[in-house]
Amino acid sequence: NAGVTQTPKFQVLKTGQSMTLQCAQDMNHEYMSWYRQDPGMGLRLIHYSVGAGITDQGEVPNGYNVSRSTTEDFPLRLLSAAPSQTSVYFCASRGTSPTQYFGPGTRLTVL
Amino acid sequence: DQQVKQNSPSLSVQEGRISILNCDYTNSMFDYFLWYKKYPAEGPTFLISISSIKDKNEDGRFTVFLNKSAKHLSLHIVPSQPGDSAVYFCAARDFGNEKLTFGTGTRLTIIP
């Protein structure tokens, strides 16, 4: 039981490049979400999904796309990276309880 | 508009003493509160939670208190241990949309 896994751990991009941050969970959780953590800002919700085929925007969705084709996977796409997207990204999932379980994070730097 | 506030960015406590971390909120629709602990270069890990129908929840050395009238919750760690040194986030669930809103975190340092 691996819980929530994220790849890659680190990534450096140039402005304008695209990439996908991967997130997978093996707990059969319906709810999955993406957060970003910036200094002094706590964790802010980017996008979330309440089940396969259903996604919705969080607090800071601009510049990010998501899709949910399976229960296990919830990738986050940056179509054209900007320096303002330099951050640490966390994926989380939860079952029927309100407690969300987080992955180890991806540290992204956009030059 | 910060709905969940942790007004102390940092806190230092002697080993063996009590650590008290505080959190204030403004949204009356919050019905469930959680505390997460985060070490550097790791994801947040769930610590303890409390429903709005309770005013206290204990789990070993950790106790969370909720004062709904004051819209305030606190996390007590007794006794504090060096391994407790981490950043602590409080989070609140909105009953209406089930989203979690996080505070900005408090860095706790336990002094040996």
PDB file of C-alpha atoms in Angstrom, chain A residues 4-6 21-25 29-36 43-51 54-59 66-68 71-76 89-94 98-103, chain B residues 36 98-100 102:
ATOM      1  CA  VAL A   4      -0.345   8.790  -2.600  1.00  0.00           C
ATOM      2  CA  THR A   5       2.632   8.916  -4.955  1.00  0.00           C
ATOM      3  CA  GLN A   6       3.884  11.863  -6.990  1.00  0.00           C
ATOM      4  CA  LEU A  21       2.864  16.392 -12.736  1.00  0.00           C
ATOM      5  CA  GLN A  22       1.755  12.866 -12.012  1.00  0.00           C
ATOM      6  CA  CYS A  23      -0.292  11.756  -8.998  1.00  0.00           C
ATOM      7  CA  ALA A  24      -1.572   8.288  -8.190  1.00  0.00           C
ATOM      8  CA  GLN A  25      -3.244   6.687  -5.185  1.00  0.00           C
ATOM      9  CA  HIS A  29     -10.345   7.165  -2.915  1.00  0.00           C
ATOM     10  CA  GLU A  30     -12.922   9.056  -4.946  1.00  0.00           C
ATOM     11  CA  TYR A  31     -11.771  12.552  -3.940  1.00  0.00           C
ATOM     12  CA  MET A  32      -8.415  13.845  -5.156  1.00  0.00           C
ATOM     13  CA  SER A  33      -6.968  17.334  -5.148  1.00  0.00           C
ATOM     14  CA  TRP A  34      -3.942  19.424  -6.043  1.00  0.00           C
ATOM     15  CA  TYR A  35      -2.442  22.130  -3.820  1.00  0.00           C
ATOM     16  CA  ARG A  36       0.471  24.459  -4.126  1.00  0.00           C
ATOM     17  CA  LEU A  43      -1.547  25.346   0.989  1.00  0.00           C
ATOM     18  CA  ARG A  44      -3.883  26.628  -1.689  1.00  0.00           C
ATOM     19  CA  LEU A  45      -6.263  24.441  -3.651  1.00  0.00           C
ATOM     20  CA  ILE A  46      -5.694  24.402  -7.421  1.00  0.00           C
ATOM     21  CA  HIS A  47      -8.144  21.785  -8.745  1.00  0.00           C
ATOM     22  CA  TYR A  48     -10.032  18.868  -7.303  1.00  0.00           C
ATOM     23  CA  SER A  49     -12.023  15.852  -8.418  1.00  0.00           C
ATOM     24  CA  VAL A  50     -14.853  14.017  -6.674  1.00  0.00           C
ATOM     25  CA  GLY A  51     -14.594  10.991  -8.950  1.00  0.00           C
ATOM     26  CA  ILE A  54     -15.480  14.953 -12.670  1.00  0.00           C
ATOM     27  CA  THR A  55     -13.165  17.869 -11.974  1.00  0.00           C
ATOM     28  CA  ASP A  56     -13.621  21.382 -10.635  1.00  0.00           C
ATOM     29  CA  GLN A  57     -11.606  24.498  -9.920  1.00  0.00           C
ATOM     30  CA  GLY A  58     -10.179  25.435  -6.574  1.00  0.00           C
ATOM     31  CA  GLU A  59      -8.834  28.742  -5.295  1.00  0.00           C
ATOM     32  CA  VAL A  66      -6.548  18.522 -14.852  1.00  0.00           C
ATOM     33  CA  SER A  67      -8.371  15.421 -15.965  1.00  0.00           C
ATOM     34  CA  ARG A  68      -9.545  12.314 -14.139  1.00  0.00           C
ATOM     35  CA  THR A  71     -10.000   6.575  -9.932  1.00  0.00           C
ATOM     36  CA  GLU A  72      -6.273   6.083  -9.303  1.00  0.00           C
ATOM     37  CA  ASP A  73      -4.707   8.913 -11.332  1.00  0.00           C
ATOM     38  CA  PHE A  74      -5.075  12.688 -11.236  1.00  0.00           C
ATOM     39  CA  PRO A  75      -2.418  14.447 -13.367  1.00  0.00           C
ATOM     40  CA  LEU A  76      -1.847  18.206 -13.259  1.00  0.00           C
ATOM     41  CA  TYR A  89       2.932  20.983  -5.470  1.00  0.00           C
ATOM     42  CA  PHE A  90       1.083  18.448  -3.351  1.00  0.00           C
ATOM     43  CA  CYS A  91      -1.501  15.930  -4.425  1.00  0.00           C
ATOM     44  CA  ALA A  92      -3.962  14.571  -1.868  1.00  0.00           C
ATOM     45  CA  SER A  93      -6.788  12.073  -1.709  1.00  0.00           C
ATOM     46  CA  ARG A  94      -9.500  11.112   0.718  1.00  0.00           C
ATOM     47  CA  PRO A  98     -12.839  14.493   5.649  1.00  0.00           C
ATOM     48  CA  THR A  99      -9.177  13.583   6.265  1.00  0.00           C
ATOM     49  CA  GLN A 100      -7.011  14.111   3.196  1.00  0.00           C
ATOM     50  CA  TYR A 101      -3.775  12.180   2.735  1.00  0.00           C
ATOM     51  CA  PHE A 102      -0.922  13.901   0.957  1.00  0.00           C
ATOM     52  CA  GLY A 103       1.799  12.780  -1.394  1.00  0.00           C
TER      53      GLY A 103
ATOM     54  CA  TYR B  36      -1.320  18.459   9.840  1.00  0.00           C
ATOM     55  CA  GLU B  98     -16.246  19.943   1.350  1.00  0.00           C
ATOM     56  CA  LYS B  99     -13.093  21.830   0.411  1.00  0.00           C
ATOM     57  CA  LEU B 100     -10.274  22.207   2.923  1.00  0.00           C
ATOM     58  CA  PHE B 102      -5.479  25.803   5.273  1.00  0.00           C
TER      59      PHE B 102
END
